[in-house]
């Protein structure tokens, strides 16, 4: 919708965008309108009282609902669900228009159906799309969208959904297709969840930390006590945490890259990128940034703990080098950290006295997933596999497997 070009007065080519209509001149409507205007969209507001609307961004026009929607194909409904009852009267005018529901609720699952589904029942002729509800008016206005630039979009009509996603891209946001309107309930619950993207990383980190704490306590504290009556409880303060941090950090770092590798193999197997990944993989891919950040935090703690153990100068030096590399947070870092763990234990894994009660040392457990990820990556970068995956990501499809591949966007761009 946004790619029409007109010749401006001096013969220069200007980029003309289609007019966007916003119903509601409240906080969200105004902030969103301001953002659209800055990105070059003409904006019209539909209001109950156009003559008395105040604080509207300069450059926007305001009309009655009926007049405003005649000007635009796409209408953003910045009105609370409780006030949707004026819409059925506009049903005929909304025929074939794209109606975007940005609403949220104050409680999870507040209504039996999502607001977007309710809207679709009220105005069945319109193509309802859910989206933008996770973006706050404040962030739109202040421009501080860096941390929350993802916009989740869902809807039954693919073309309408693409139009809404185009608008999101044009104002600097990253749209993520969440499927049909059935997903709207989940999107509406999303802002009510506490740090939703951090939940999975937090659970994984907590689980790994507890596991390695218990494991290292058994090996470093309980074993010496049972076998030699030696009190090694002082190790709980520094030595045990300093085993937990690097192992958890390394595993988290590899978990950051594992979903990308799995997704690549799925695409290779399917021979297309135009097919949604399983939900668990989508969720995993969406929280990779958080996993990487926690991995970095744990690596930093490991460096700190290593520095306060005065006798370990060589280790300290190695880690200073590694942390410099860690800032790149790439596969190279994963390789270096795994190599660091391997170097740490290269002379230990053959010593039978180190296998307390036959248990492998913690660093060995910590290396399992990183090694799997590195092997998968190695396979993926071999020229023939790399060529195939690049073609798939450029849109090529293996016709033998997918004769009529369903067209839908997935998280391929995030891999
Ligand atoms: P708001 O400041 O209260 O504005 C709501 C607007 O709805 C009013 O300014 C009014 O505009 C219109 N309205 C009120 N009663 C109406 C009625 N009976 N019939 C028709 N229109 C009516 O609320 P908001 O913060 O902008 O939120 C609007 C929607 O965006 C909500 O669904 C909210 O969940 C969603 N949202 C808000 C944010 C945010 O950060 N604020 C973020 C994401 C999503 P007129 O006077 O011009 O008619």
Coordinates of C-alpha atoms and ligand atoms in Angstrom, one line a residue:
X1 CA 0.0 0.0 0.0
X2 CA 2.9 2.3 0.6
X3 CA 4.8 2.0 -2.6
X4 CA 3.2 4.5 -4.9
X5 CA 5.5 7.2 -6.3
X6 CA 4.5 10.6 -7.5
X7 CA 6.5 13.4 -9.1
X8 CA 6.9 16.4 -6.9
X9 CA 7.0 20.0 -8.2
X10 CA 10.7 20.2 -9.1
X11 CA 10.7 16.9 -10.9
X12 CA 12.0 15.1 -7.8
X13 CA 10.5 11.8 -6.9
X14 CA 8.7 11.7 -3.6
X15 CA 7.4 8.7 -1.7
X16 CA 3.7 8.9 -1.2
X17 CA 2.1 6.8 1.5
X18 CA -1.6 5.9 1.7
X19 CA -3.7 7.7 4.3
X20 CA -4.2 6.0 7.6
X21 CA -7.3 6.4 9.7
X22 CA -7.3 6.2 13.5
X23 CA -10.5 6.0 15.5
X24 CA -10.0 7.6 18.9
X25 CA -8.0 10.6 19.9
X26 CA -6.8 9.3 23.2
X27 CA -3.3 8.6 24.4
X28 CA -2.6 5.7 22.0
X29 CA -4.3 7.3 19.0
X30 CA -2.4 10.5 19.3
X31 CA 1.0 8.9 19.9
X32 CA 0.5 6.4 17.0
X33 CA -0.7 9.3 14.8
X34 CA 2.4 11.3 15.6
X35 CA 4.6 8.4 14.8
X36 CA 2.9 7.7 11.5
X37 CA 3.1 11.4 10.5
X38 CA 6.8 11.4 11.2
X39 CA 7.2 8.4 8.9
X40 CA 5.4 10.2 6.1
X41 CA 1.9 8.8 6.4
X42 CA -1.1 11.2 6.0
X43 CA -3.3 10.7 9.1
X44 CA -7.0 11.3 9.7
X45 CA -8.6 10.8 13.0
X46 CA -12.2 9.6 13.5
X47 CA -13.7 11.1 16.6
X48 CA -17.1 11.4 18.4
X49 CA -16.5 15.1 18.7
X50 CA -14.2 16.3 15.9
X51 CA -14.7 19.9 16.7
X52 CA -13.4 19.7 20.2
X53 CA -10.5 17.3 19.8
X54 CA -7.4 18.7 21.3
X55 CA -3.7 17.9 21.5
X56 CA -3.7 16.2 18.1
X57 CA -0.4 16.0 16.3
X58 CA 0.1 18.8 13.8
X59 CA -0.6 17.7 10.2
X60 CA -3.4 15.4 11.2
X61 CA -7.0 16.0 10.2
X62 CA -10.0 15.0 12.3
X63 CA -13.5 14.1 11.1
X64 CA -16.5 12.1 12.3
X65 CA -16.0 8.3 12.2
X66 CA -18.0 7.9 9.1
X67 CA -16.2 10.7 7.2
X68 CA -12.7 9.6 8.3
X69 CA -13.0 6.0 7.3
X70 CA -14.1 6.9 3.8
X71 CA -10.6 8.4 3.2
X72 CA -8.6 5.3 4.2
X73 CA -8.5 1.6 3.5
X74 CA -7.0 0.8 6.9
X75 CA -8.4 1.9 10.2
X76 CA -6.7 1.6 13.6
X77 CA -9.2 1.3 16.4
X78 CA -7.7 3.1 19.4
X79 CA -10.8 2.7 21.5
X80 CA -11.4 0.5 24.5
X81 CA -13.5 -2.7 23.8
X82 CA -16.2 -1.5 26.1
X83 CA -16.9 1.3 23.6
X84 CA -17.1 -0.7 20.4
X85 CA -20.9 -0.4 20.3
X86 CA -20.8 2.6 17.8
X87 CA -19.2 0.3 15.1
X88 CA -22.1 -1.8 13.9
X89 CA -23.8 1.4 12.6
X90 CA -20.7 1.8 10.3
X91 CA -20.8 -1.8 9.1
X92 CA -21.5 -1.0 5.5
X93 CA -18.8 1.7 5.3
X94 CA -16.3 -0.8 6.8
X95 CA -17.0 -3.4 4.1
X96 CA -13.7 -4.8 2.9
X97 CA -11.7 -2.3 5.0
X98 CA -8.8 -3.4 7.3
X99 CA -9.8 -2.8 10.9
X100 CA -6.9 -3.1 13.3
X101 CA -7.7 -3.9 16.9
X102 CA -5.0 -2.5 19.2
X103 CA -6.9 -3.1 22.5
X104 CA -5.8 -4.6 25.7
X105 CA -7.7 -5.7 28.8
X106 CA -7.0 -5.2 32.4
X107 CA -7.1 -8.9 33.4
X108 CA -6.0 -12.0 31.7
X109 CA -8.8 -13.8 29.8
X110 CA -11.2 -11.1 30.9
X111 CA -13.8 -12.0 28.3
X112 CA -14.7 -15.4 26.8
X113 CA -13.6 -14.3 23.4
X114 CA -10.7 -12.0 22.5
X115 CA -11.5 -8.3 21.8
X116 CA -10.5 -8.9 18.1
X117 CA -12.9 -11.8 17.7
X118 CA -15.6 -9.8 19.4
X119 CA -14.9 -7.0 16.9
X120 CA -15.0 -9.4 14.0
X121 CA -18.5 -10.5 15.1
X122 CA -19.7 -6.9 15.5
X123 CA -18.5 -5.9 12.0
X124 CA -18.3 -9.1 10.0
X125 CA -17.7 -7.2 6.7
X126 CA -14.4 -5.8 7.8
X127 CA -11.1 -7.6 7.8
X128 CA -10.1 -7.6 11.4
X129 CA -6.4 -7.7 12.3
X130 CA -5.0 -7.8 15.8
X131 CA -1.7 -5.9 16.4
X132 CA 0.3 -3.2 18.1
X133 CA -1.3 -3.9 21.5
X134 CA 2.2 -4.7 23.0
X135 CA 3.5 -1.2 22.0
X136 CA 2.9 1.5 24.5
X137 CA 1.8 5.0 23.7
X138 CA 4.7 6.4 25.7
X139 CA 7.3 4.4 23.6
X140 CA 5.6 5.5 20.4
X141 CA 5.8 9.1 21.4
X142 CA 9.3 9.1 22.9
X143 CA 10.8 6.9 20.2
X144 CA 12.3 4.6 22.8
X145 CA 11.2 1.4 21.0
X146 CA 14.6 -0.3 20.8
X147 CA 13.8 -2.8 23.5
X148 CA 10.2 -3.4 22.4
X149 CA 10.3 -3.0 18.7
X150 CA 8.5 -6.3 18.0
X151 CA 4.9 -6.1 17.0
X152 CA 2.8 -9.2 17.1
X153 CA 0.2 -9.4 14.4
X154 CA -2.6 -11.9 13.7
X155 CA -5.6 -12.1 11.5
X156 CA -7.6 -14.3 9.2
X157 CA -7.1 -12.4 6.0
X158 CA -3.5 -12.6 4.8
X159 CA -3.5 -9.6 2.6
X160 CA -4.9 -7.3 5.3
X161 CA -2.3 -8.7 7.7
X162 CA 0.5 -7.9 5.3
X163 CA -0.8 -4.3 5.0
X164 CA -0.6 -3.9 8.8
X165 CA 2.8 -5.5 8.9
X166 CA 4.0 -3.0 6.1
X167 CA 2.8 -0.1 8.3
X168 CA 4.7 -1.6 11.3
X169 CA 7.9 -1.9 9.2
X170 CA 7.6 1.6 7.8
X171 CA 7.6 3.1 11.3
X172 CA 10.6 1.2 12.4
X173 CA 9.0 -1.8 14.1
X174 CA 9.5 -5.5 13.6
X175 CA 6.2 -7.3 12.8
X176 CA 5.9 -10.9 13.8
X177 CA 3.1 -12.9 12.2
X178 CA 1.3 -14.9 14.9
X179 CA -1.2 -16.7 12.6
X180 CA -5.0 -16.4 12.5
X181 CA -7.3 -14.3 14.7
X182 CA -7.5 -17.3 17.1
X183 CA -4.1 -16.1 18.4
X184 CA -5.6 -12.7 19.5
X185 CA -6.4 -13.9 23.0
X186 CA -2.8 -14.8 23.6
X187 CA -1.6 -11.5 22.2
X188 CA -4.1 -9.6 24.5
X189 CA -2.8 -11.5 27.5
X190 CA 0.8 -10.8 26.6
X191 CA 1.2 -7.3 28.1
X192 CA -0.3 -8.6 31.4
X193 CA 2.4 -11.1 31.8
X194 CA 5.5 -10.2 33.8
X195 CA 8.6 -10.0 31.5
X196 CA 7.1 -12.6 29.1
X197 CA 10.3 -12.9 27.1
X198 CA 12.4 -13.5 30.2
X199 CA 10.2 -16.3 31.6
X200 CA 11.7 -19.2 29.7
X201 CA 15.4 -18.0 30.1
X202 CA 14.7 -17.5 33.8
X203 CA 13.3 -21.0 34.2
X204 CA 16.2 -22.6 32.3
X205 CA 18.8 -20.6 34.2
X206 CA 17.3 -21.3 37.5
X207 CA 17.0 -25.0 36.7
X208 CA 20.6 -25.3 35.5
X209 CA 21.9 -23.3 38.4
X210 CA 20.1 -25.5 40.9
X211 CA 21.3 -28.6 39.1
X212 CA 24.9 -27.6 39.0
X213 CA 24.8 -26.4 42.6
X214 CA 23.6 -29.8 43.8
X215 CA 26.0 -31.6 41.5
X216 CA 29.1 -29.6 42.5
X217 CA 28.1 -29.8 46.2
X218 CA 27.9 -33.6 46.0
X219 CA 31.3 -33.8 44.3
X220 CA 33.2 -31.0 46.1
X221 CA 31.6 -31.0 49.6
X222 CA 29.7 -34.2 50.4
X223 CA 32.2 -36.6 48.8
X224 CA 35.3 -35.4 50.7
X225 CA 33.2 -35.4 53.9
X226 CA 31.9 -39.0 53.5
X227 CA 35.2 -40.4 52.2
X228 CA 37.8 -38.5 54.2
X229 CA 35.8 -36.8 57.0
X230 CA 37.1 -33.5 55.5
X231 CA 35.1 -30.3 56.0
X232 CA 35.0 -28.6 52.6
X233 CA 32.0 -26.5 53.2
X234 CA 34.0 -23.3 52.6
X235 CA 34.0 -24.3 48.9
X236 CA 30.3 -23.3 48.8
X237 CA 31.3 -19.7 49.0
X238 CA 33.5 -19.4 45.9
X239 CA 34.7 -22.6 44.4
X240 CA 31.2 -24.1 43.8
X241 CA 29.7 -20.9 42.4
X242 CA 32.7 -20.5 40.2
X243 CA 32.0 -23.9 38.8
X244 CA 28.3 -23.1 38.3
X245 CA 28.8 -19.8 36.4
X246 CA 31.0 -21.0 33.6
X247 CA 29.0 -24.2 33.0
X248 CA 25.6 -22.5 33.0
X249 CA 27.0 -19.6 30.9
X250 CA 28.3 -22.0 28.3
X251 CA 25.1 -24.0 28.2
X252 CA 23.0 -20.8 27.9
X253 CA 25.2 -19.5 25.1
X254 CA 24.8 -22.8 23.2
X255 CA 21.0 -22.7 23.8
X256 CA 21.1 -19.3 22.1
X257 CA 22.4 -20.9 18.9
X258 CA 20.7 -24.3 19.1
X259 CA 17.2 -23.1 17.9
X260 CA 18.8 -21.5 14.9
X261 CA 20.5 -24.7 13.9
X262 CA 17.4 -26.8 14.5
X263 CA 15.3 -24.3 12.4
X264 CA 17.9 -24.6 9.6
X265 CA 17.6 -28.4 9.6
X266 CA 13.8 -28.2 9.7
X267 CA 14.0 -25.9 6.6
X268 CA 16.4 -28.3 4.9
X269 CA 14.1 -31.2 5.6
X270 CA 11.0 -29.5 4.5
X271 CA 12.7 -27.8 1.5
X272 CA 10.9 -24.5 2.1
X273 CA 10.9 -21.5 4.4
X274 CA 7.1 -20.9 3.8
X275 CA 6.0 -23.1 6.6
X276 CA 5.6 -22.2 10.3
X277 CA 8.0 -23.7 12.8
X278 CA 6.5 -25.6 15.7
X279 CA 5.3 -23.2 18.5
X280 CA 8.0 -24.4 20.9
X281 CA 10.7 -23.5 18.5
X282 CA 9.1 -20.1 17.7
X283 CA 9.0 -19.3 21.4
X284 CA 12.5 -20.5 21.9
X285 CA 13.8 -18.3 19.0
X286 CA 12.0 -15.3 20.4
X287 CA 13.9 -15.4 23.7
X288 CA 17.4 -16.0 22.3
X289 CA 18.5 -12.4 23.0
X290 CA 17.5 -12.9 26.7
X291 CA 19.3 -16.2 26.9
X292 CA 22.5 -14.6 25.4
X293 CA 22.3 -11.8 27.9
X294 CA 22.0 -14.1 30.9
X295 CA 24.9 -16.2 29.5
X296 CA 27.0 -13.0 29.3
X297 CA 26.0 -12.1 32.9
X298 CA 27.1 -15.5 34.2
X299 CA 30.3 -15.3 32.2
X300 CA 31.0 -12.0 33.8
X301 CA 30.3 -13.4 37.3
X302 CA 32.8 -16.2 36.5
X303 CA 35.4 -13.7 35.6
X304 CA 34.8 -11.8 38.9
X305 CA 35.0 -15.0 40.9
X306 CA 38.1 -16.0 39.1
X307 CA 39.7 -12.7 39.8
X308 CA 39.1 -13.0 43.5
X309 CA 40.8 -16.4 43.7
X310 CA 44.3 -15.1 44.0
X311 CA 46.2 -18.2 43.0
X312 CA 44.6 -18.6 39.6
X313 CA 46.5 -16.1 37.5
X314 CA 46.8 -18.3 34.4
X315 CA 43.0 -18.9 34.5
X316 CA 42.4 -15.2 35.0
X317 CA 44.5 -14.3 32.0
X318 CA 42.7 -16.8 29.8
X319 CA 39.3 -15.5 30.9
X320 CA 40.2 -11.9 30.2
X321 CA 40.9 -12.9 26.7
X322 CA 37.7 -14.8 26.4
X323 CA 35.5 -12.0 27.8
X324 CA 36.8 -9.7 25.1
X325 CA 35.7 -12.2 22.6
X326 CA 32.5 -12.8 24.4
X327 CA 31.3 -9.3 23.6
X328 CA 30.8 -10.5 20.0
X329 CA 28.4 -13.1 21.3
X330 CA 28.7 -15.3 18.2
X331 CA 29.5 -18.8 17.3
X332 CA 33.2 -17.9 17.6
X333 CA 32.6 -17.0 21.3
X334 CA 30.8 -20.4 21.8
X335 CA 33.8 -22.1 20.1
X336 CA 36.3 -20.2 22.3
X337 CA 34.3 -20.8 25.5
X338 CA 34.0 -24.5 24.7
X339 CA 37.7 -24.6 23.9
X340 CA 38.4 -22.9 27.2
X341 CA 36.4 -25.6 29.1
X342 CA 38.2 -28.3 27.1
X343 CA 41.6 -26.8 27.9
X344 CA 40.6 -26.5 31.6
X345 CA 39.8 -30.2 31.7
X346 CA 42.1 -31.8 29.1
X347 CA 44.5 -33.3 31.7
X348 CA 41.7 -34.1 34.1
X349 CA 39.4 -36.3 32.2
X350 CA 41.8 -39.2 32.2
X351 CA 42.4 -39.0 36.0
X352 CA 40.2 -41.6 37.6
X353 CA 40.4 -39.9 41.1
X354 CA 38.5 -37.0 39.7
X355 CA 35.4 -39.2 39.0
X356 CA 33.8 -39.0 42.5
X357 CA 31.4 -41.9 42.9
X358 CA 31.8 -42.4 39.2
X359 CA 30.2 -39.0 38.4
X360 CA 31.7 -37.0 35.5
X361 CA 33.0 -33.6 36.4
X362 CA 30.7 -30.6 36.1
X363 CA 32.6 -29.1 33.2
X364 CA 32.1 -32.3 31.2
X365 CA 28.3 -32.0 31.6
X366 CA 28.6 -28.3 30.7
X367 CA 30.2 -29.1 27.4
X368 CA 27.6 -31.6 26.1
X369 CA 25.1 -29.1 24.5
X370 CA 27.8 -26.7 23.3
X371 CA 29.5 -29.6 21.4
X372 CA 26.2 -30.6 19.9
X373 CA 25.6 -27.0 18.7
X374 CA 29.1 -26.7 17.3
X375 CA 28.7 -30.0 15.4
X376 CA 25.4 -28.9 14.0
X377 CA 26.9 -25.6 13.0
X378 CA 29.8 -27.3 11.4
X379 CA 27.4 -29.4 9.2
X380 CA 25.4 -26.2 8.3
X381 CA 28.5 -24.3 7.1
X382 CA 29.8 -27.1 4.8
X383 CA 29.5 -25.6 1.3
X384 CA 26.8 -27.9 -0.1
X385 CA 24.5 -27.6 3.0
X386 CA 25.2 -23.9 3.2
X387 CA 24.3 -23.4 -0.5
X388 CA 21.0 -25.3 0.0
X389 CA 19.9 -23.4 3.1
X390 CA 20.8 -20.1 1.5
X391 CA 18.6 -20.9 -1.5
X392 CA 15.7 -21.9 0.8
X393 CA 16.0 -18.7 2.7
X394 CA 15.9 -16.7 -0.5
X395 CA 12.5 -18.3 -1.3
X396 CA 13.4 -21.4 -3.3
X397 CA 11.2 -24.4 -2.6
X398 CA 11.6 -28.1 -3.0
X399 CA 8.5 -28.8 -5.1
X400 CA 8.6 -32.5 -4.6
X401 CA 8.0 -32.0 -0.9
X402 CA 5.7 -29.0 -0.9
X403 CA 3.6 -28.8 -4.0
X404 CA 1.3 -26.1 -2.5
X405 CA 3.1 -24.7 0.4
X406 CA 0.9 -22.5 2.6
X407 CA 2.2 -19.0 2.4
X408 CA 2.9 -17.6 5.8
X409 CA 5.7 -15.8 7.4
X410 CA 7.9 -17.5 10.0
X411 CA 10.8 -16.6 12.0
X412 CA 13.3 -17.5 9.3
X413 CA 14.6 -13.9 9.3
X414 CA 15.5 -14.3 12.9
X415 CA 17.8 -17.3 12.5
Ligands
LIG1 P1 -7.9 6.7 26.0 O1 -6.8 7.6 26.2 O2 -8.9 6.5 27.1 O3 -8.6 7.0 24.6 C1 -9.7 6.2 24.2 C2 -10.4 7.0 23.1 O4 -11.5 6.3 22.7 C3 -10.9 8.3 23.6 O5 -10.0 9.4 23.5 C4 -12.1 8.6 22.7 O6 -11.7 9.3 21.5 C5 -12.6 7.2 22.3 N1 -13.8 6.9 23.0 C6 -14.0 6.9 24.3 N2 -15.3 6.6 24.6 C7 -15.9 6.3 23.4 C8 -17.2 5.8 23.0 N3 -18.1 5.6 23.9 N4 -17.4 5.6 21.7 C9 -16.4 5.8 20.8 N5 -15.2 6.2 21.1 C10 -14.9 6.5 22.4 O7 -7.3 5.2 25.8 P2 -5.9 4.8 25.1 O8 -4.9 4.7 26.1 O9 -5.6 5.7 23.9 O10 -6.2 3.3 24.6 C11 -7.0 3.1 23.5 C12 -6.9 1.7 23.1 O11 -5.5 1.4 22.8 C13 -7.3 0.7 24.2 O12 -8.0 -0.4 23.7 C14 -6.0 0.3 24.8 O13 -6.1 -1.0 25.4 C15 -5.1 0.3 23.6 N6 -3.7 0.4 23.9 C16 -3.3 1.5 24.6 C17 -1.9 1.6 24.9 C18 -1.4 2.8 25.7 O14 -0.2 2.8 26.0 N7 -2.2 3.7 26.1 C19 -1.0 0.7 24.4 C20 -1.4 -0.4 23.7 C21 -2.8 -0.5 23.4 P3 -12.7 10.4 20.9 O15 -13.1 11.3 22.0 O16 -11.9 11.0 19.8 O17 -13.9 9.7 20.3

